[in-house]
Amino acid sequence: MFKSRFQLGIRGGNFDFDKSKKFVVLHPELDSDVTELAEFDPVFVHRSFPAVKRFVSMGYEHISQIKGDFDFAVLHIPRSKVLARHLIWLATKLAPRGTILVDGAKTQGIESLSKEIRKLITFEGTISGAHGRLFWFQSSGIFGSLEAAGPACLPDGYWTQAGIFSADGIDPGSALLAQNLPQSLTGRIADLGAGWGYLSQCIITSPKVTHLDCIEADHAALECARLNCLDDRIAFHWSDATTWKSGQKLDAVVMNPPFHAGRSANPEIGNSFILAAARLLKRGGQLWMVANRQLPYEKPLTEHFIDFNEVAGDNRFKVLNAKGPIVSAYH
Ligand SMILES: C[S@@+](CC[C@H](N)C(=O)[O-])C[C@H]1O[C@@H](n2cnc3c(N)ncnc32)[C@H](O)[C@@H]1O
């Protein structure tokens, strides 16, 4: 964990910290990613709405500008290598005369990133341990090539951006769900975890859909969805699908829920999406979802819907249709 590597670094007298120093933390996922630095009153940068909400509620300030003059930029690498490289570039913009600390788990790819960056700049130090690595170097203007490109159009006409879910093209699970959506989708619909908008643009082809809410946590993905789904019936929401509220109950929810929360695989997030769908639907409303075959969503579907069944599937995915939302007074 960052905490133990960071504390090792401090005990080794590696960092010249004092209360006058300004810190920015990029892409914290765990509370300890920020609280370890709490005495320096750090600000943070994140593009995921639930993360922004959580750290703001803990009292930290979120910034979205690209320029700064921080003394230290502490970066927690995400799973996407393109995004990790981009965040290194961003860290050097936010702390152009400061020290950049990059931390991550081996499972996140910190070792290969460390090798790549070491070819570009001399490290001031590196600490390996607790299944990961922390390395640091003096900021420099040489990282321009690591800045991720903005949205780009794929050969099939969809706009995506490196680092977002399924940036290389249509996710096969979502394709299977789209093939099995009823022609009769009608009324008010929500796409929970809409990504770059593949399912949304399938849903909106139905003229009977009167309104579609496209809810996505990743700001960059939502910006791509705006480019892919040009229709006045769609409203885009940078929000947490598990807590998002609709002004009116919905006729259908369509979703390919995430199964990662931050750094780790976690089916619980899918369970929260199922509960959210039940909460959002009208009594006669229906949920259409796709999931990896091994994910155990039958239990939450039984808890939150009167009935559900598998309408299509293969050895990788299952398409599930649930009817009759049950929302307990305790939720
Ligand atoms: C499996 S992907 C599906 C994306 C898109 N629907 C598609 O079919 O390509 C799940 C999406 O949910 C988003 N996501 C994760 N947690 C979320 C949350 N709490 N609220 C809203 N979206 C979330 C992810 O950023 C990702 O884009």
GROMACS .gro file of C-alpha atoms and ligand atoms in nm:
model
  358
    1MET     CA    1   0.000   0.000   0.000
    2PHE     CA    2   0.103   0.361  -0.061
    3LYS     CA    3   0.083   0.421   0.314
    4SER     CA    4   0.362   0.177   0.402
    5ARG     CA    5   0.589   0.275   0.111
    6PHE     CA    6   0.537   0.643   0.186
    7GLN     CA    7   0.612   0.596   0.556
    8LEU     CA    8   0.928   0.406   0.465
    9GLY     CA    9   1.026   0.702   0.247
   10ILE     CA   10   0.967   0.947   0.530
   11ARG     CA   11   1.156   0.736   0.784
   12GLY     CA   12   1.447   0.722   0.539
   13GLY     CA   13   1.454   1.105   0.535
   14ASN     CA   14   1.382   1.111   0.163
   15PHE     CA   15   1.139   1.401   0.143
   16ASP     CA   16   1.187   1.763   0.233
   17PHE     CA   17   0.835   1.818   0.370
   18ASP     CA   18   0.725   2.106   0.586
   19LYS     CA   19   0.395   2.279   0.654
   20SER     CA   20   0.462   2.552   0.396
   21LYS     CA   21   0.470   2.299   0.108
   22LYS     CA   22   0.174   2.268  -0.129
   23PHE     CA   23   0.054   1.920  -0.228
   24VAL     CA   24  -0.169   1.792  -0.503
   25VAL     CA   25  -0.280   1.427  -0.511
   26LEU     CA   26  -0.377   1.279  -0.847
   27HIS     CA   27  -0.630   0.996  -0.868
   28PRO     CA   28  -0.650   0.885  -0.504
   29GLU     CA   29  -0.864   0.572  -0.465
   30LEU     CA   30  -0.821   0.480  -0.100
   31ASP     CA   31  -0.877   0.715   0.192
   32SER     CA   32  -0.517   0.661   0.303
   33ASP     CA   33  -0.395   0.794  -0.034
   34VAL     CA   34  -0.498   1.137   0.089
   35THR     CA   35  -0.511   1.113   0.468
   36GLU     CA   36  -0.140   1.025   0.479
   37LEU     CA   37  -0.087   1.383   0.358
   38ALA     CA   38  -0.370   1.543   0.555
   39GLU     CA   39  -0.141   1.766   0.762
   40PHE     CA   40  -0.039   1.943   0.438
   41ASP     CA   41  -0.399   2.017   0.342
   42PRO     CA   42  -0.365   1.863  -0.006
   43VAL     CA   43  -0.599   1.930  -0.297
   44PHE     CA   44  -0.679   1.647  -0.536
   45VAL     CA   45  -0.761   1.572  -0.899
   46HIS     CA   46  -0.991   1.292  -1.013
   47ARG     CA   47  -1.215   1.236  -1.310
   48SER     CA   48  -1.447   0.984  -1.142
   49PHE     CA   49  -1.756   1.143  -0.989
   50PRO     CA   50  -1.791   0.900  -0.692
   51ALA     CA   51  -1.425   0.959  -0.600
   52VAL     CA   52  -1.468   1.336  -0.622
   53LYS     CA   53  -1.778   1.317  -0.407
   54ARG     CA   54  -1.611   1.097  -0.146
   55PHE     CA   55  -1.296   1.305  -0.105
   56VAL     CA   56  -1.486   1.634  -0.109
   57SER     CA   57  -1.711   1.497   0.165
   58MET     CA   58  -1.393   1.421   0.362
   59GLY     CA   59  -1.304   1.791   0.339
   60TYR     CA   60  -1.052   1.793   0.052
   61GLU     CA   61  -1.069   2.040  -0.234
   62HIS     CA   62  -1.103   1.911  -0.590
   63ILE     CA   63  -0.933   2.106  -0.870
   64SER     CA   64  -0.981   2.069  -1.242
   65GLN     CA   65  -0.734   2.319  -1.384
   66ILE     CA   66  -0.419   2.201  -1.563
   67LYS     CA   67  -0.176   2.465  -1.436
   68GLY     CA   68  -0.037   2.506  -1.087
   69ASP     CA   69   0.267   2.563  -0.876
   70PHE     CA   70   0.258   2.279  -0.629
   71ASP     CA   71   0.570   2.165  -0.445
   72PHE     CA   72   0.470   1.799  -0.456
   73ALA     CA   73   0.240   1.606  -0.687
   74VAL     CA   74   0.157   1.257  -0.559
   75LEU     CA   75   0.015   1.028  -0.826
   76HIS     CA   76  -0.167   0.698  -0.765
   77ILE     CA   77  -0.163   0.512  -1.090
   78PRO     CA   78  -0.489   0.383  -1.235
   79ARG     CA   79  -0.520   0.053  -1.422
   80SER     CA   80  -0.512   0.221  -1.763
   81LYS     CA   81  -0.154   0.273  -1.874
   82VAL     CA   82  -0.253   0.554  -2.110
   83LEU     CA   83  -0.424   0.736  -1.825
   84ALA     CA   84  -0.127   0.670  -1.592
   85ARG     CA   85   0.110   0.828  -1.847
   86HIS     CA   86  -0.128   1.120  -1.896
   87LEU     CA   87  -0.141   1.176  -1.519
   88ILE     CA   88   0.241   1.188  -1.506
   89TRP     CA   89   0.230   1.463  -1.769
   90LEU     CA   90  -0.046   1.640  -1.572
   91ALA     CA   91   0.152   1.608  -1.247
   92THR     CA   92   0.446   1.788  -1.411
   93LYS     CA   93   0.210   2.066  -1.523
   94LEU     CA   94   0.069   2.105  -1.172
   95ALA     CA   95   0.411   2.098  -1.006
   96PRO     CA   96   0.646   2.231  -1.277
   97ARG     CA   97   0.923   2.307  -1.025
   98GLY     CA   98   0.830   2.043  -0.768
   99THR     CA   99   0.877   1.677  -0.696
  100ILE     CA  100   0.660   1.412  -0.861
  101LEU     CA  101   0.589   1.098  -0.655
  102VAL     CA  102   0.437   0.805  -0.844
  103ASP     CA  103   0.291   0.514  -0.651
  104GLY     CA  104   0.113   0.197  -0.751
  105ALA     CA  105   0.061  -0.172  -0.699
  106LYS     CA  106   0.236  -0.434  -0.912
  107THR     CA  107  -0.107  -0.548  -1.027
  108GLN     CA  108  -0.166  -0.195  -1.159
  109GLY     CA  109   0.148  -0.211  -1.373
  110ILE     CA  110   0.379   0.009  -1.164
  111GLU     CA  111   0.689  -0.195  -1.252
  112SER     CA  112   0.661  -0.151  -1.628
  113LEU     CA  113   0.566   0.217  -1.586
  114SER     CA  114   0.868   0.271  -1.361
  115LYS     CA  115   1.099   0.114  -1.624
  116GLU     CA  116   0.947   0.334  -1.895
  117ILE     CA  117   0.979   0.658  -1.697
  118ARG     CA  118   1.331   0.575  -1.576
  119LYS     CA  119   1.441   0.576  -1.941
  120LEU     CA  120   1.321   0.937  -1.965
  121ILE     CA  121   1.444   1.086  -1.637
  122THR     CA  122   1.674   1.006  -1.346
  123PHE     CA  123   1.484   0.907  -1.033
  124GLU     CA  124   1.567   1.071  -0.702
  125GLY     CA  125   1.457   0.759  -0.523
  126THR     CA  126   1.245   0.448  -0.536
  127ILE     CA  127   1.096   0.225  -0.268
  128SER     CA  128   0.967  -0.121  -0.339
  129GLY     CA  129   0.748  -0.311  -0.095
  130ALA     CA  130   0.394  -0.407   0.004
  131HIS     CA  131   0.335  -0.544  -0.349
  132GLY     CA  132   0.409  -0.216  -0.518
  133ARG     CA  133   0.653   0.065  -0.578
  134LEU     CA  134   0.689   0.436  -0.507
  135PHE     CA  135   0.934   0.637  -0.715
  136TRP     CA  136   1.001   1.008  -0.737
  137PHE     CA  137   1.184   1.255  -0.954
  138GLN     CA  138   1.218   1.629  -1.008
  139SER     CA  139   0.950   1.768  -1.238
  140SER     CA  140   1.053   1.841  -1.593
  141GLY     CA  141   0.900   1.968  -1.914
  142ILE     CA  142   1.008   1.658  -2.108
  143PHE     CA  143   0.685   1.462  -2.064
  144GLY     CA  144   0.477   1.627  -2.336
  145SER     CA  145   0.456   1.301  -2.533
  146LEU     CA  146   0.275   1.135  -2.240
  147GLU     CA  147  -0.026   1.365  -2.264
  148ALA     CA  148  -0.321   1.154  -2.380
  149ALA     CA  149  -0.492   1.261  -2.698
  150GLY     CA  150  -0.852   1.383  -2.671
  151PRO     CA  151  -1.145   1.189  -2.817
  152ALA     CA  152  -1.075   1.018  -3.149
  153CYS     CA  153  -1.314   0.871  -3.403
  154LEU     CA  154  -1.289   0.492  -3.458
  155PRO     CA  155  -1.327   0.351  -3.811
  156ASP     CA  156  -1.691   0.258  -3.732
  157GLY     CA  157  -1.767   0.622  -3.649
  158TYR     CA  158  -1.776   0.607  -3.268
  159TRP     CA  159  -1.584   0.861  -3.060
  160THR     CA  160  -1.380   0.716  -2.776
  161GLN     CA  161  -1.077   0.818  -2.579
  162ALA     CA  162  -0.783   0.615  -2.453
  163GLY     CA  163  -0.823   0.519  -2.088
  164ILE     CA  164  -1.202   0.493  -2.080
  165PHE     CA  165  -1.391   0.162  -2.076
  166SER     CA  166  -1.375  -0.028  -2.406
  167ALA     CA  167  -1.193   0.253  -2.584
  168ASP     CA  168  -1.095   0.028  -2.876
  169GLY     CA  169  -1.451  -0.044  -2.983
  170ILE     CA  170  -1.784  -0.192  -2.885
  171ASP     CA  171  -1.772  -0.414  -2.577
  172PRO     CA  172  -1.886  -0.768  -2.676
  173GLY     CA  173  -2.114  -0.791  -2.370
  174SER     CA  174  -2.284  -0.464  -2.461
  175ALA     CA  175  -2.317  -0.581  -2.823
  176LEU     CA  176  -2.498  -0.894  -2.702
  177LEU     CA  177  -2.728  -0.685  -2.482
  178ALA     CA  178  -2.805  -0.446  -2.770
  179GLN     CA  179  -2.897  -0.741  -2.998
  180ASN     CA  180  -3.144  -0.859  -2.736
  181LEU     CA  181  -3.310  -0.532  -2.639
  182PRO     CA  182  -3.679  -0.532  -2.732
  183GLN     CA  183  -3.783  -0.321  -3.031
  184SER     CA  184  -4.062  -0.193  -2.810
  185LEU     CA  185  -3.850   0.012  -2.566
  186THR     CA  186  -4.082   0.299  -2.481
  187GLY     CA  187  -4.100   0.603  -2.256
  188ARG     CA  188  -3.837   0.715  -2.008
  189ILE     CA  189  -3.520   0.508  -1.998
  190ALA     CA  190  -3.186   0.529  -1.815
  191ASP     CA  191  -2.851   0.386  -1.919
  192LEU     CA  192  -2.658   0.336  -1.594
  193GLY     CA  193  -2.280   0.347  -1.641
  194ALA     CA  194  -2.324   0.464  -1.999
  195GLY     CA  195  -1.952   0.475  -2.087
  196TRP     CA  196  -1.895   0.631  -2.429
  197GLY     CA  197  -2.262   0.581  -2.508
  198TYR     CA  198  -2.283   0.264  -2.717
  199LEU     CA  199  -2.598   0.134  -2.546
  200SER     CA  200  -2.749   0.482  -2.529
  201GLN     CA  201  -2.723   0.533  -2.902
  202CYS     CA  202  -2.884   0.187  -2.957
  203ILE     CA  203  -3.168   0.273  -2.718
  204ILE     CA  204  -3.239   0.610  -2.874
  205THR     CA  205  -3.293   0.458  -3.220
  206SER     CA  206  -3.641   0.364  -3.093
  207PRO     CA  207  -3.881   0.649  -3.179
  208LYS     CA  208  -4.101   0.547  -2.884
  209VAL     CA  209  -3.832   0.644  -2.634
  210THR     CA  210  -3.933   0.987  -2.507
  211HIS     CA  211  -3.636   1.055  -2.278
  212LEU     CA  212  -3.303   0.889  -2.204
  213ASP     CA  213  -3.082   0.963  -1.903
  214CYS     CA  214  -2.721   0.875  -1.967
  215ILE     CA  215  -2.542   0.842  -1.632
  216GLU     CA  216  -2.166   0.795  -1.618
  217ALA     CA  217  -1.901   0.844  -1.348
  218ASP     CA  218  -1.599   0.889  -1.576
  219HIS     CA  219  -1.595   1.246  -1.704
  220ALA     CA  220  -1.391   1.160  -2.014
  221ALA     CA  221  -1.627   0.875  -2.110
  222LEU     CA  222  -1.930   1.101  -2.070
  223GLU     CA  223  -1.774   1.361  -2.300
  224CYS     CA  224  -1.742   1.088  -2.566
  225ALA     CA  225  -2.106   0.984  -2.507
  226ARG     CA  226  -2.207   1.343  -2.585
  227LEU     CA  227  -2.029   1.311  -2.921
  228ASN     CA  228  -2.181   0.971  -2.999
  229CYS     CA  229  -2.540   1.039  -2.896
  230LEU     CA  230  -2.667   1.348  -3.074
  231ASP     CA  231  -3.033   1.352  -2.984
  232ASP     CA  232  -3.238   1.610  -2.797
  233ARG     CA  233  -3.416   1.339  -2.601
  234ILE     CA  234  -3.094   1.254  -2.413
  235ALA     CA  235  -2.978   1.413  -2.087
  236PHE     CA  236  -2.617   1.349  -1.980
  237HIS     CA  237  -2.525   1.324  -1.613
  238TRP     CA  238  -2.174   1.312  -1.465
  239SER     CA  239  -2.288   1.128  -1.156
  240ASP     CA  240  -2.284   0.814  -0.945
  241ALA     CA  241  -2.543   0.576  -1.087
  242THR     CA  242  -2.588   0.410  -0.749
  243THR     CA  243  -2.718   0.732  -0.590
  244TRP     CA  244  -2.849   0.928  -0.892
  245LYS     CA  245  -3.212   1.033  -0.863
  246SER     CA  246  -3.463   1.082  -1.141
  247GLY     CA  247  -3.746   1.338  -1.122
  248GLN     CA  248  -3.985   1.073  -1.257
  249LYS     CA  249  -3.999   0.694  -1.230
  250LEU     CA  250  -3.862   0.514  -1.536
  251ASP     CA  251  -4.006   0.262  -1.781
  252ALA     CA  252  -3.678   0.078  -1.831
  253VAL     CA  253  -3.318   0.070  -1.714
  254VAL     CA  254  -3.050  -0.066  -1.946
  255MET     CA  255  -2.699  -0.137  -1.818
  256ASN     CA  256  -2.371  -0.318  -1.846
  257PRO     CA  257  -2.263  -0.255  -1.487
  258PRO     CA  258  -1.898  -0.213  -1.387
  259PHE     CA  259  -1.733  -0.486  -1.185
  260HIS     CA  260  -1.435  -0.284  -1.070
  261ALA     CA  261  -1.449  -0.027  -0.794
  262GLY     CA  262  -1.129   0.174  -0.812
  263ARG     CA  263  -0.837  -0.064  -0.803
  264SER     CA  264  -1.005  -0.394  -0.735
  265ALA     CA  265  -1.258  -0.627  -0.895
  266ASN     CA  266  -1.574  -0.603  -0.691
  267PRO     CA  267  -1.915  -0.750  -0.782
  268GLU     CA  268  -2.068  -0.542  -0.501
  269ILE     CA  269  -2.074  -0.242  -0.735
  270GLY     CA  270  -2.296  -0.442  -0.975
  271ASN     CA  271  -2.526  -0.527  -0.684
  272SER     CA  272  -2.556  -0.155  -0.608
  273PHE     CA  273  -2.645  -0.088  -0.973
  274ILE     CA  274  -2.923  -0.352  -0.952
  275LEU     CA  275  -3.063  -0.190  -0.638
  276ALA     CA  276  -3.041   0.153  -0.805
  277ALA     CA  277  -3.231   0.020  -1.108
  278ALA     CA  278  -3.508  -0.120  -0.884
  279ARG     CA  279  -3.533   0.218  -0.707
  280LEU     CA  280  -3.557   0.411  -1.033
  281LEU     CA  281  -3.817   0.193  -1.209
  282LYS     CA  282  -4.195   0.225  -1.219
  283ARG     CA  283  -4.389  -0.067  -1.081
  284GLY     CA  284  -4.427  -0.209  -1.432
  285GLY     CA  285  -4.075  -0.110  -1.536
  286GLN     CA  286  -3.810  -0.352  -1.658
  287LEU     CA  287  -3.436  -0.392  -1.622
  288TRP     CA  288  -3.223  -0.513  -1.913
  289MET     CA  289  -2.865  -0.593  -1.825
  290VAL     CA  290  -2.562  -0.789  -1.937
  291ALA     CA  291  -2.297  -0.936  -1.712
  292ASN     CA  292  -1.999  -1.165  -1.728
  293ARG     CA  293  -2.133  -1.517  -1.685
  294GLN     CA  294  -1.950  -1.586  -1.358
  295LEU     CA  295  -2.080  -1.276  -1.177
  296PRO     CA  296  -2.336  -1.378  -0.912
  297TYR     CA  297  -2.611  -1.126  -0.986
  298GLU     CA  298  -2.896  -1.377  -0.942
  299LYS     CA  299  -2.907  -1.309  -0.565
  300PRO     CA  300  -2.952  -0.929  -0.583
  301LEU     CA  301  -3.196  -0.973  -0.872
  302THR     CA  302  -3.405  -1.208  -0.658
  303GLU     CA  303  -3.392  -0.959  -0.371
  304HIS     CA  304  -3.489  -0.653  -0.573
  305PHE     CA  305  -3.721  -0.790  -0.846
  306ILE     CA  306  -4.026  -1.014  -0.845
  307ASP     CA  307  -3.900  -1.208  -1.144
  308PHE     CA  308  -3.603  -1.228  -1.376
  309ASN     CA  309  -3.474  -1.456  -1.646
  310GLU     CA  310  -3.181  -1.504  -1.877
  311VAL     CA  311  -3.297  -1.407  -2.225
  312ALA     CA  312  -2.969  -1.469  -2.409
  313GLY     CA  313  -2.615  -1.567  -2.338
  314ASP     CA  314  -2.299  -1.745  -2.437
  315ASN     CA  315  -2.007  -1.888  -2.243
  316ARG     CA  316  -1.883  -1.537  -2.153
  317PHE     CA  317  -2.195  -1.327  -2.097
  318LYS     CA  318  -2.556  -1.349  -1.984
  319VAL     CA  319  -2.833  -1.104  -2.076
  320LEU     CA  320  -3.083  -1.072  -1.793
  321ASN     CA  321  -3.430  -0.920  -1.793
  322ALA     CA  322  -3.591  -0.839  -1.457
  323LYS     CA  323  -3.948  -0.728  -1.389
  324GLY     CA  324  -4.136  -0.598  -1.087
  325PRO     CA  325  -3.896  -0.387  -0.882
  326ILE     CA  326  -3.917  -0.444  -0.507
  327VAL     CA  327  -3.779  -0.161  -0.302
  328SER     CA  328  -3.768  -0.221   0.067
  329ALA     CA  329  -3.846   0.067   0.299
  330TYR     CA  330  -3.500   0.014   0.444
  331HIS     CA  331  -3.316   0.108   0.124
  332LIG     C1  332  -1.886  -0.217  -1.810
  332LIG     S1  333  -1.875  -0.047  -1.847
  332LIG     C2  334  -2.010  -0.025  -1.963
  332LIG     C3  335  -1.999   0.102  -2.041
  332LIG     C4  336  -2.104   0.121  -2.151
  332LIG     N1  337  -2.238   0.108  -2.100
  332LIG     C5  338  -2.083   0.025  -2.265
  332LIG     O1  339  -2.171  -0.056  -2.285
  332LIG     O2  340  -1.980   0.032  -2.332
  332LIG     C6  341  -1.934   0.028  -1.699
  332LIG     C7  342  -1.928   0.179  -1.695
  332LIG     O3  343  -1.975   0.223  -1.569
  332LIG     C8  344  -1.899   0.335  -1.528
  332LIG     N2  345  -1.912   0.346  -1.382
  332LIG     C9  346  -1.840   0.284  -1.285
  332LIG     N3  347  -1.887   0.317  -1.164
  332LIG    C10  348  -1.990   0.402  -1.184
  332LIG    C11  349  -2.080   0.469  -1.099
  332LIG     N4  350  -2.075   0.453  -0.966
  332LIG     N5  351  -2.173   0.548  -1.154
  332LIG    C12  352  -2.182   0.565  -1.288
  332LIG     N6  353  -2.099   0.502  -1.374
  332LIG    C13  354  -2.006   0.421  -1.324
  332LIG    C14  355  -1.760   0.306  -1.578
  332LIG     O4  356  -1.685   0.426  -1.590
  332LIG    C15  357  -1.790   0.240  -1.713
  332LIG     O5  358  -1.795   0.334  -1.816
   0.00000   0.00000   0.00000
